[in-house]
mmCIF file of C-alpha atoms in Angstrom:
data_model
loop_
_atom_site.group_PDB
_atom_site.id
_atom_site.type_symbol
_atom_site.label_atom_id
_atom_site.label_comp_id
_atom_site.label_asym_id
_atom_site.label_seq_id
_atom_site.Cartn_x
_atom_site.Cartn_y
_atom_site.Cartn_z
ATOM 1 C CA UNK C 27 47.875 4.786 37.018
ATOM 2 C CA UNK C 28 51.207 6.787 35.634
ATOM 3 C CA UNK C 29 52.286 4.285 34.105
ATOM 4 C CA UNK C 30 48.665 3.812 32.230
ATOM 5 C CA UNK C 31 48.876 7.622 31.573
ATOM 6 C CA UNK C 32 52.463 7.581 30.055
ATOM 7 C CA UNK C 33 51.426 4.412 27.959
ATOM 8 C CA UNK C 34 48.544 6.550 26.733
ATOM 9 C CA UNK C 35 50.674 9.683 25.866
ATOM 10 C CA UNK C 36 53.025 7.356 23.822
ATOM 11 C CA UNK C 37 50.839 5.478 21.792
ATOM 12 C CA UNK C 38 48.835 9.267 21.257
ATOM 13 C CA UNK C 39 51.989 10.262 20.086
ATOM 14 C CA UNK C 40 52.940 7.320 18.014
ATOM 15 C CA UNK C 41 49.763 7.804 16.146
ATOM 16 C CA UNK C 42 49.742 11.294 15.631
ATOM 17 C CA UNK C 43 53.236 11.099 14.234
ATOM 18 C CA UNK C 44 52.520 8.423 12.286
ATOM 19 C CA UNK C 45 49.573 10.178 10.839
ATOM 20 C CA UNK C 46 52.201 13.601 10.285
ATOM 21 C CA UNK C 47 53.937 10.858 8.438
ATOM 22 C CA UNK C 48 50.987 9.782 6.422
ATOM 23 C CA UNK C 49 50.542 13.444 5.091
ATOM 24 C CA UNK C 50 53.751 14.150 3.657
ATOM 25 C CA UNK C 51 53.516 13.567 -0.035
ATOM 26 C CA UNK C 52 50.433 13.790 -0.524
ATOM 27 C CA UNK C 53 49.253 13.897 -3.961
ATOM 28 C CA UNK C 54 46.146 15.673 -5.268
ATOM 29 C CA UNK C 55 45.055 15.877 -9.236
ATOM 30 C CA UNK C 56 42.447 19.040 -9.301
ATOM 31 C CA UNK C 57 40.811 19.026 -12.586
ATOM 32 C CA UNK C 58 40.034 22.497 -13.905
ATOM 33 C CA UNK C 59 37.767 21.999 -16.898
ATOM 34 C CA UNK C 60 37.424 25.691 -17.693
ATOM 35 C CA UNK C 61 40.719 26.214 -18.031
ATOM 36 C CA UNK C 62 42.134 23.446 -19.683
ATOM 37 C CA UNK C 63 44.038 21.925 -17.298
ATOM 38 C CA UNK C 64 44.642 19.223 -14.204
ATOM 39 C CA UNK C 65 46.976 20.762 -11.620
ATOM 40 C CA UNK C 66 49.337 18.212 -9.830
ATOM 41 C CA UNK C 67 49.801 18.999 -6.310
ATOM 42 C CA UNK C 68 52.149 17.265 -3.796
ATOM 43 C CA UNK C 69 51.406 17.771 0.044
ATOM 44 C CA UNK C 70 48.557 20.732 -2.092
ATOM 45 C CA UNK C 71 51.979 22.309 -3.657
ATOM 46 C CA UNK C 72 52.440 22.763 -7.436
ATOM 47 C CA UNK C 73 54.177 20.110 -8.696
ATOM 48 C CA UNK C 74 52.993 20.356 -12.725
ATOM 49 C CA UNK C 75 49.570 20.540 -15.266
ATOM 50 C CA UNK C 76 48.421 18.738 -17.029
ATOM 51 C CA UNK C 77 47.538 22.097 -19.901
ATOM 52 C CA UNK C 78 45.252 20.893 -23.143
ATOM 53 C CA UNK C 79 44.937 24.378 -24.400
ATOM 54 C CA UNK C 80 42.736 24.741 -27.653
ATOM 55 C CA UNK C 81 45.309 24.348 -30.332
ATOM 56 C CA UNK C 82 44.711 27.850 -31.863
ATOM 57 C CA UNK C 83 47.043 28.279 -28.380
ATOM 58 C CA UNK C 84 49.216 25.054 -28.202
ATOM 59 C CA UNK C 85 49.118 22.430 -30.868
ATOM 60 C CA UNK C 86 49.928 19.692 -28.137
ATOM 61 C CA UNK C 87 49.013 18.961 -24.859
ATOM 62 C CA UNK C 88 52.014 18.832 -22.424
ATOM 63 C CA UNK C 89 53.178 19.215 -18.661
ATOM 64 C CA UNK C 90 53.565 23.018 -17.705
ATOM 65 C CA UNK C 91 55.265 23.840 -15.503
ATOM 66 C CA UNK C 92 57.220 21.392 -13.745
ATOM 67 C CA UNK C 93 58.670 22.753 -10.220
ATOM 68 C CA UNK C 94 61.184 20.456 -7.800
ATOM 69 C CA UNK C 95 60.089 19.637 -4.221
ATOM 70 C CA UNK C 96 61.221 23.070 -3.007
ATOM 71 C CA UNK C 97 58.988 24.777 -5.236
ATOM 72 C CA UNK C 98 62.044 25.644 -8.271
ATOM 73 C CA UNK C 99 60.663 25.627 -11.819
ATOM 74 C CA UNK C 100 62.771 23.859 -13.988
ATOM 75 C CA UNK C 101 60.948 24.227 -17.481
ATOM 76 C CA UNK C 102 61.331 27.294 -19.739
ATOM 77 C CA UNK C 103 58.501 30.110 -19.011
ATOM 78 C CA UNK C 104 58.204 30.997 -22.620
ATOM 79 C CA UNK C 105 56.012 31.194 -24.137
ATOM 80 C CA UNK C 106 53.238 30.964 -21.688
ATOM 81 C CA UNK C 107 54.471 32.428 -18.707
ATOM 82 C CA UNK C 108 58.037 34.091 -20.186
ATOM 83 C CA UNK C 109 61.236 35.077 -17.712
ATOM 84 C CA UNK C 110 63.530 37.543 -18.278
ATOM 85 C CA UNK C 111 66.760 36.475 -18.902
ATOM 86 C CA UNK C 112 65.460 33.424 -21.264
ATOM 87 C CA UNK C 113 65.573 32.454 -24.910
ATOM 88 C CA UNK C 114 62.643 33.180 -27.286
ATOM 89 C CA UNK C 115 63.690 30.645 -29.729
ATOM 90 C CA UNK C 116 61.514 27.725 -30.921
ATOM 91 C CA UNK C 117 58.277 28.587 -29.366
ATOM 92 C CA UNK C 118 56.698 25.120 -29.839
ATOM 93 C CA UNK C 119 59.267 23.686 -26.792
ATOM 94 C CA UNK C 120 56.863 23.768 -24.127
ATOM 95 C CA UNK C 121 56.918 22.404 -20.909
ATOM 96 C CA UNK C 122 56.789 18.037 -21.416
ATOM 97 C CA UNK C 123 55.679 16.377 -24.215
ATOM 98 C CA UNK C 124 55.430 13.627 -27.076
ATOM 99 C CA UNK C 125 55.651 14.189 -30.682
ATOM 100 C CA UNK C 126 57.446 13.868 -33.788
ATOM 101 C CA UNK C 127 59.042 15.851 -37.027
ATOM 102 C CA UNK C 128 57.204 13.537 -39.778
ATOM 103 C CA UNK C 129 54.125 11.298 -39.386
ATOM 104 C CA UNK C 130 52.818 10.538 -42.797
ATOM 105 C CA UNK C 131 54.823 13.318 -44.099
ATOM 106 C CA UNK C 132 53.248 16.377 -41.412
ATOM 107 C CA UNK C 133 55.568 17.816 -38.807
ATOM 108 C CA UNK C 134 54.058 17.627 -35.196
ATOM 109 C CA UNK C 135 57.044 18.463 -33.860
ATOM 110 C CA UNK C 136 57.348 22.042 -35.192
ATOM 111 C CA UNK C 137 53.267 22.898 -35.194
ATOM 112 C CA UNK C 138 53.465 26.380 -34.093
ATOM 113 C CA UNK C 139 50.777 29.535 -34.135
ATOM 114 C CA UNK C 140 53.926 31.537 -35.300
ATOM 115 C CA UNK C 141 54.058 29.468 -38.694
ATOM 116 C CA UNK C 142 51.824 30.924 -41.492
ATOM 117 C CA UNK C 143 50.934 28.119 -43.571
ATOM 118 C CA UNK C 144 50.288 24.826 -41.535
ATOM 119 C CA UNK C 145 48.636 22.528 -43.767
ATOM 120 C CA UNK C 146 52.222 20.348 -43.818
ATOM 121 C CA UNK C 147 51.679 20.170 -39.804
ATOM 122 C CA UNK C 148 49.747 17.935 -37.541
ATOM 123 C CA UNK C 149 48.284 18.936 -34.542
ATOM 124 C CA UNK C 150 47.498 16.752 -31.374
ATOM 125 C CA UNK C 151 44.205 17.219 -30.093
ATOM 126 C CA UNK C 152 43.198 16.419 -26.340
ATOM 127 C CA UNK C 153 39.852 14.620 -26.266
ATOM 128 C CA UNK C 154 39.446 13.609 -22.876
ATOM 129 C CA UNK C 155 40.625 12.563 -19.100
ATOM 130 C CA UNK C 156 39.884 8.500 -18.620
ATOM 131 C CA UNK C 157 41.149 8.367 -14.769
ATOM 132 C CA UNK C 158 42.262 11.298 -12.444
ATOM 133 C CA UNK C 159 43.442 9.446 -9.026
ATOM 134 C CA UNK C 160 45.452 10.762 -6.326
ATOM 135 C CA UNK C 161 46.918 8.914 -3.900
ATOM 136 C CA UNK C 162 49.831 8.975 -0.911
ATOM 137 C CA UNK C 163 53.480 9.124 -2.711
ATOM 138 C CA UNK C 164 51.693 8.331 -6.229
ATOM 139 C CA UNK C 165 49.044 9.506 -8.718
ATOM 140 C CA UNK C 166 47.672 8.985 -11.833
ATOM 141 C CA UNK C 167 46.377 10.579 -14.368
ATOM 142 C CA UNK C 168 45.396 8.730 -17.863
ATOM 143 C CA UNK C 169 43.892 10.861 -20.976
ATOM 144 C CA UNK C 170 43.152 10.428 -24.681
ATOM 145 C CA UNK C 171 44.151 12.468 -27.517
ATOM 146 C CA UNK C 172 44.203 12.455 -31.173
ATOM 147 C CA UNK C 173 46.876 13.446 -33.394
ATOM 148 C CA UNK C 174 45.639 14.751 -36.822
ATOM 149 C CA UNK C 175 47.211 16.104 -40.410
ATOM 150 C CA UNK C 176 46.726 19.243 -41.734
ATOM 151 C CA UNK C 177 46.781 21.092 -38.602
ATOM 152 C CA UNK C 178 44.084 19.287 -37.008
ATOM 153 C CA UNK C 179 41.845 19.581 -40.437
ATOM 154 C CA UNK C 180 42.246 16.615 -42.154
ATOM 155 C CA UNK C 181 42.829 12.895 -41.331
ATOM 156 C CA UNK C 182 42.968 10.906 -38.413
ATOM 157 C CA UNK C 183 45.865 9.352 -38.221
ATOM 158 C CA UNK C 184 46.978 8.090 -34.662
ATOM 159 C CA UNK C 185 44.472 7.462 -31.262
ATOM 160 C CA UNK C 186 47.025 8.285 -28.115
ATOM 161 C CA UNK C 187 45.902 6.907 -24.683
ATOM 162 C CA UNK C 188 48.890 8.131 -22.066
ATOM 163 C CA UNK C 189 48.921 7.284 -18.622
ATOM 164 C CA UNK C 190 50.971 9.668 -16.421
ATOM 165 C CA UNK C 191 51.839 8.505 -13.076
ATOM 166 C CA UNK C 192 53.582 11.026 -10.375
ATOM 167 C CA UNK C 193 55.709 9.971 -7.324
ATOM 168 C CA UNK C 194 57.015 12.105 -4.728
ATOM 169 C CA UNK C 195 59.412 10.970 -1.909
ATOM 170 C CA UNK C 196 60.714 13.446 -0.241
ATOM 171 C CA UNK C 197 62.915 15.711 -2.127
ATOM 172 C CA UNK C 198 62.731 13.420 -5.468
ATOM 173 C CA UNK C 199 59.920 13.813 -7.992
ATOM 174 C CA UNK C 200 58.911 11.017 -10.275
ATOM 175 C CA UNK C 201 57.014 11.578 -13.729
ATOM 176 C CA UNK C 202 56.161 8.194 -15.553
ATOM 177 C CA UNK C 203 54.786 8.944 -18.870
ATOM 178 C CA UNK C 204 53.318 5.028 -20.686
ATOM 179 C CA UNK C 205 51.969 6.613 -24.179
ATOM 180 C CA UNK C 206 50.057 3.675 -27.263
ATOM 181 C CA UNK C 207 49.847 5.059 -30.452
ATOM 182 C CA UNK C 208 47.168 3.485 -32.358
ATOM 183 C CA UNK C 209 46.886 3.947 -35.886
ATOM 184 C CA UNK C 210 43.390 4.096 -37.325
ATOM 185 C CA UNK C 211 42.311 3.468 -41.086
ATOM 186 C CA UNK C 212 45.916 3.946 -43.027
ATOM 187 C CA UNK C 213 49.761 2.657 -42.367
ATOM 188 C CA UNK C 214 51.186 5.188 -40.441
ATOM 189 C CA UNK C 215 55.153 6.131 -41.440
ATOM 190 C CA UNK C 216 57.444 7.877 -38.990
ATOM 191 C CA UNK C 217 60.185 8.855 -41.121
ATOM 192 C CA UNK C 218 63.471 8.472 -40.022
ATOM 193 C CA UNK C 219 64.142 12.387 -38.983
ATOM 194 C CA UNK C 220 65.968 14.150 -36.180
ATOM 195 C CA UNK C 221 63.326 15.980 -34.333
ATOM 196 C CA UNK C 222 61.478 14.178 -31.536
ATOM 197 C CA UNK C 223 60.396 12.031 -29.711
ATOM 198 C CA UNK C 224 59.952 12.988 -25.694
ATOM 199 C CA UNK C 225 61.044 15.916 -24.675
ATOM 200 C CA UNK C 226 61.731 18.956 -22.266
ATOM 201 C CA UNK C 227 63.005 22.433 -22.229
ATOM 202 C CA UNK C 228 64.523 23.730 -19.279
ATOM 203 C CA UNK C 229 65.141 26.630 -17.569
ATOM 204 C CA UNK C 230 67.894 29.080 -18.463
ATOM 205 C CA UNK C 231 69.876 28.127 -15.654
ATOM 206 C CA UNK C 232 69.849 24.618 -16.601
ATOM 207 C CA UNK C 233 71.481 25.257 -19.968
ATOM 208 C CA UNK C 234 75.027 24.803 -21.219
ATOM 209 C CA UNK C 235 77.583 28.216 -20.882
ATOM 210 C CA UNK C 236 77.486 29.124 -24.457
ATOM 211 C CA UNK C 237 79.170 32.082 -26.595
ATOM 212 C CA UNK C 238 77.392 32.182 -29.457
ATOM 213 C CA UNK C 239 74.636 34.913 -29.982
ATOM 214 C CA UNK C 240 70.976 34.845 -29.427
ATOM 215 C CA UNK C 241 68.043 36.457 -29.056
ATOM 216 C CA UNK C 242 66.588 36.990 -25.334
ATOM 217 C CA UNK C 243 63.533 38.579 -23.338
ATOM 218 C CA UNK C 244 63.161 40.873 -20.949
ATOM 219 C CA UNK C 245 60.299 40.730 -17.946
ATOM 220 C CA UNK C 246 57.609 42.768 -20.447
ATOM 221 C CA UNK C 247 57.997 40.332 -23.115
ATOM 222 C CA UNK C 248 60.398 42.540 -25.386
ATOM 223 C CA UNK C 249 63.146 40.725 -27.455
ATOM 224 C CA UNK C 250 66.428 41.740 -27.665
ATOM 225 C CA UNK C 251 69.380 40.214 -29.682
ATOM 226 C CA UNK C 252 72.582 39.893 -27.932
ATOM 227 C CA UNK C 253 75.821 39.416 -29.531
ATOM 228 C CA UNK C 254 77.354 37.243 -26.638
ATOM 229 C CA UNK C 255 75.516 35.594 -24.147
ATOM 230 C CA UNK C 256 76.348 35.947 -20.001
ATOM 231 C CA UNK C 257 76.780 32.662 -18.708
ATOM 232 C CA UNK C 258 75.987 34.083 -15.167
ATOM 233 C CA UNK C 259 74.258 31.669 -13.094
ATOM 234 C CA UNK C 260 74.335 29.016 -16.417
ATOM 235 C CA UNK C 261 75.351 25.602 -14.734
ATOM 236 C CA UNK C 262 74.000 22.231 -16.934
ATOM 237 C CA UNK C 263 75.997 19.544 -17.833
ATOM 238 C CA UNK C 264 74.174 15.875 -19.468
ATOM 239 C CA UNK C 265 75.769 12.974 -18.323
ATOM 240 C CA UNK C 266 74.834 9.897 -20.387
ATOM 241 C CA UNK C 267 74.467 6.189 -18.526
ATOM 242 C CA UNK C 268 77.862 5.693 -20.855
ATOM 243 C CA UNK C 269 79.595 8.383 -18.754
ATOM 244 C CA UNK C 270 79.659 10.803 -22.105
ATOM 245 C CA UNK C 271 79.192 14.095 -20.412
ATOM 246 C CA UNK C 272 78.478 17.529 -22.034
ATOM 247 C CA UNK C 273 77.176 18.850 -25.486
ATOM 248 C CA UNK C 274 79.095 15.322 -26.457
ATOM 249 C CA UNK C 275 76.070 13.245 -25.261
ATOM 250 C CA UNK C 276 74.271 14.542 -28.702
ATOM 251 C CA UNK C 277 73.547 11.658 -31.161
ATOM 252 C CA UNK C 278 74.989 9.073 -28.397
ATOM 253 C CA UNK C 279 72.704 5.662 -26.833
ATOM 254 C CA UNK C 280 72.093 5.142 -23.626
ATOM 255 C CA UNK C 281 69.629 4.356 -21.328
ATOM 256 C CA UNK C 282 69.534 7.345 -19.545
ATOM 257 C CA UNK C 283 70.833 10.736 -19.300
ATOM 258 C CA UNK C 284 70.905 13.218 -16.256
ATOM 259 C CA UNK C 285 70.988 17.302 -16.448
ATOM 260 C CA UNK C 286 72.962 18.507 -13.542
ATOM 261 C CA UNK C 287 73.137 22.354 -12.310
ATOM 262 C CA UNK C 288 71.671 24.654 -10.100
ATOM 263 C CA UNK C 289 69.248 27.104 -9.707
ATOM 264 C CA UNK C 290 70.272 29.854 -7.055
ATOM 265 C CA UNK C 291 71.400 27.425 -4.473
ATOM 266 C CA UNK C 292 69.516 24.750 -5.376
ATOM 267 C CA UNK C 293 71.464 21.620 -6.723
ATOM 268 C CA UNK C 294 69.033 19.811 -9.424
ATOM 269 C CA UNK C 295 68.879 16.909 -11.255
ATOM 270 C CA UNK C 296 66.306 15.853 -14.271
ATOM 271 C CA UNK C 297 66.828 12.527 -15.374
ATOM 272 C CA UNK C 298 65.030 10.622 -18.302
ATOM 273 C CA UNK C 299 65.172 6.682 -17.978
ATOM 274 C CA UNK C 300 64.561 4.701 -20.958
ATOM 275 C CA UNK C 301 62.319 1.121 -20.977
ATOM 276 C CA UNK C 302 63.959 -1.712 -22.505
ATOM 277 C CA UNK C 303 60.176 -2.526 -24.131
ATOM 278 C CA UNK C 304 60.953 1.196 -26.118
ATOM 279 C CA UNK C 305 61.292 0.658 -30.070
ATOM 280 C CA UNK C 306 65.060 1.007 -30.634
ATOM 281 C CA UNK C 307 65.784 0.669 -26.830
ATOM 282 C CA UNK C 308 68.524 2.003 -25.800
ATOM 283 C CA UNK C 309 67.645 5.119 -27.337
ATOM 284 C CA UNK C 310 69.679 8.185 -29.190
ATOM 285 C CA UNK C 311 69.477 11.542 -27.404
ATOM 286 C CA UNK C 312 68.422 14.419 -28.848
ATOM 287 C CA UNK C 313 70.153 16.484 -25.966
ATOM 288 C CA UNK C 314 71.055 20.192 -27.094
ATOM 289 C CA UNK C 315 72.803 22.245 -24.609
ATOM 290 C CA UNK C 316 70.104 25.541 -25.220
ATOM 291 C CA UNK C 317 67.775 23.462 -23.059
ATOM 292 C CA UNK C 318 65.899 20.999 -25.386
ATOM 293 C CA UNK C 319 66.390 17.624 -23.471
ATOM 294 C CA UNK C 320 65.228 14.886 -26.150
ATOM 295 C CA UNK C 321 65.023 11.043 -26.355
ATOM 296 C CA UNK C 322 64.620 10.401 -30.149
ATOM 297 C CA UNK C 323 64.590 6.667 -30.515
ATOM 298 C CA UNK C 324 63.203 6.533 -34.225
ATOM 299 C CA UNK C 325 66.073 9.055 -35.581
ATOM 300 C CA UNK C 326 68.224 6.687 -36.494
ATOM 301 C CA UNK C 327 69.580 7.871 -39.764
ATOM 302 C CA UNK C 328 70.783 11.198 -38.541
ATOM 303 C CA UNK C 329 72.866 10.042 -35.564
ATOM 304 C CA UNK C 330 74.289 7.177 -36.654
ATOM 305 C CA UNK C 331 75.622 9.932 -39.525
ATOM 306 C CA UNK C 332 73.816 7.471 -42.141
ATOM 307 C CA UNK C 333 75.019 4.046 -40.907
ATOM 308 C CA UNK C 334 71.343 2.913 -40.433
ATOM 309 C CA UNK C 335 67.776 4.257 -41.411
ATOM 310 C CA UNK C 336 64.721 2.827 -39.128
ATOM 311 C CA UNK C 337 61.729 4.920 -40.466
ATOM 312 C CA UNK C 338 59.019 3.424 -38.086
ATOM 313 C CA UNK C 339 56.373 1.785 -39.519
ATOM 314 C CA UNK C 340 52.325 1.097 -38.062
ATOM 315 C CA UNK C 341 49.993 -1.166 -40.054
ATOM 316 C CA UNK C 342 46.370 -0.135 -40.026
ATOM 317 C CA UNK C 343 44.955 -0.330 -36.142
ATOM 318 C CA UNK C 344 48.290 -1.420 -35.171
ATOM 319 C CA UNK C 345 49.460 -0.120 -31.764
ATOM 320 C CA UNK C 346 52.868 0.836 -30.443
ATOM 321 C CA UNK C 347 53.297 1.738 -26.670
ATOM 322 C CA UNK C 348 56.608 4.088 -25.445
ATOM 323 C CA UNK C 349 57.215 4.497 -21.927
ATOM 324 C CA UNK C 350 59.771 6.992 -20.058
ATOM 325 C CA UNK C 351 60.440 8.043 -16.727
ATOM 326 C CA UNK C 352 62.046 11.393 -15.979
ATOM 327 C CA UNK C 353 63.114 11.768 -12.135
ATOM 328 C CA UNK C 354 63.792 15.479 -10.739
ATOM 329 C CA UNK C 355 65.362 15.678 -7.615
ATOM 330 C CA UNK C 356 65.899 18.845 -5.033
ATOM 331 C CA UNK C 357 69.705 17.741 -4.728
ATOM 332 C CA UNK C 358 72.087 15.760 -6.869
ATOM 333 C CA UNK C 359 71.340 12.154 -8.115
ATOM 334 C CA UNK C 360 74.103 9.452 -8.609
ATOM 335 C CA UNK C 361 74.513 6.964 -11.559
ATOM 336 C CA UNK C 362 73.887 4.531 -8.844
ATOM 337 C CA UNK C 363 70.521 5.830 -7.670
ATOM 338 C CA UNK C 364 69.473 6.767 -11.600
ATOM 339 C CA UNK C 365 70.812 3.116 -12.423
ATOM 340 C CA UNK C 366 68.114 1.866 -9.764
ATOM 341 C CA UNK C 367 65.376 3.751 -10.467
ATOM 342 C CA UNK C 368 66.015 2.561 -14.175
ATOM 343 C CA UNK C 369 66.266 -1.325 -13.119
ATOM 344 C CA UNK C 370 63.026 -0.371 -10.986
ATOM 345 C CA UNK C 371 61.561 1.000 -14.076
ATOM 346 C CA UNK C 372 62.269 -1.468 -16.152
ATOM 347 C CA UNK C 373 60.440 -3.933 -14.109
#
């Protein structure tokens, strides 16, 4: 009889740790239709959203914010949701996202509500969510969007479809982002040009130490130009998959690069992969140490200082398909692990 009663407490406790196992990492997509957004929860803790503003607001959809498994944000707060201590340059870096500086001739890169005349920019324009899906350890969440000329008055010239898929394993955080660009009635030209492709802007802490003046906010939103900035707290550094560390990583190939630093006393690391299928694989990197973290794969021109000029090129209802993968992890990550996860992405 004990030993029937002992049996029965371990198995009881096998499967209830088993399901305390099951829980962890736990991912939940909560689709807010009013307010423009699908929330991203891991184990129901912000992870990112998905935010499709109306583009007299945001003149993309992106990811916004983006926190690490111990609940640090690691994208800039301007100009949505501004910190003090941050930069108020380039309001258009928001959060994750996928554009480019000339399609057809219109910048969707630079698309702003702080630029006066915008009939030389395009403007991508959510138009709907295809599959929300959560899931244990990995989600997904697929949407359509349109990207248009003229600042969203004029001509259709690209149908997106993007599948994001999340991951979460413990303290690592996995964003896949698979984006086809169809092109609809006309050829479709991206000119060879340095802004784009997929990006991020970090934090302030995640920046390069830099003495050259800027222009900062404080926590009620009021601007302030400062001579010299304080590199208090400032702790970045890229490291390419080619070992080039630094501002230096600028212009350079590789098929991956990783931002190191910290955040109070948080170590963390935000890593975008590259897919050998990517146009131009491995790609250039568009890495600035201000906090714009870039893969620009169709730059060519500008980075190989004129050596080579791609300018991208889509027939009529031709499709192109990117892919990256950008891993954030509460702690440091080692070329070993990246170069893994990379192999495992590539598969």
């Amino acid at each position: 009889m004990k030993k029937n009663v002992l049996l029965l407490c371990s198995l009881l406790f096998g499967y209830q740790f088993g399901m305390a196992q099951q829980k962890k990492d736990q991912i939940k997509l909560v689709v807010k239709e009013a307010e423009n957004k699908v929330d991203v929860l891991v184990d129901n803790k912000p992870f990112t959203s998905y935010f499709y503003p109306s583009d007299a607001i945001l003149k993309k959809p992106v990811l916004f914010p983006i926190l690490t498994s111990k609940g640090t944000t690691i994208t800039r707060g301007y100009p949505f949701a501004t910190r003090a201590g941050e930069r108020v340059d380039h309001p258009h870096h928001v959060g994750m996202w996928l554009n480019y500086e000339s399609v057809n001739g219109f910048d969707f890169w630079n698309n702003s509500t702080a630029i006066k005349d915008r009939s030389k920019y395009g403007t991508i324009k959510h138009t709907g969510i295809v599959e929300s899906k959560g899931g244990n350890g990995k989600a997904s969440l697929a949407v359509t969007a349109d990207w248009i000329d003229n600042d969203g008055k004029g001509n259709l010239l690209l149908k997106e479809k993007t599948t994001y898929v999340f991951h979460s394993k413990g303290d690592q955080r996995i964003i896949d982002r698979i984006t086809t660009l169809t092109a609809q009635d006309k050829e479709v030209v991206f000119k060879d040009v340095k802004d784009g492709f997929f990006a991020i802007r970090v934090a302030r802490e995640l920046e390069h130490p830099s003495d050259k003046p800027d222009v900062f906010v404080d926590a009620s939103g009021i601007e302030t130009k400062v001579d010299k900035l304080d590199n208090t707290g400032i702790t970045g550094n890229y490291r390419s998959s080619e070992g080039i560390e630094g501002e230096n990583v600028w212009s350079t190939r590789g098929k991956w690069t990783n931002l190191a630093g910290k955040i109070k006393d948080e170590d963390i690391s935000i890593a975008i992969i590259d897919h050998p299928k990517n146009v131009n694989y491995p790609t250039f990197w568009h890495a600035r140490g201000y906090g714009l973290f870039a893969a620009n794969p169709l730059g060519e021109k500008v980075f190989s200082k004129d050596k080579k000029e791609l300018n991208f090129t889509l027939a009529p209802k031709q499709s192109v398909t990117f892919r990256y993968r950008t891993v954030i992890t509460s702690g440091k990550a080692s070329d070993e692990t990246l170069n893994k996860l990379a192999a495992d992405f590539a598969k």
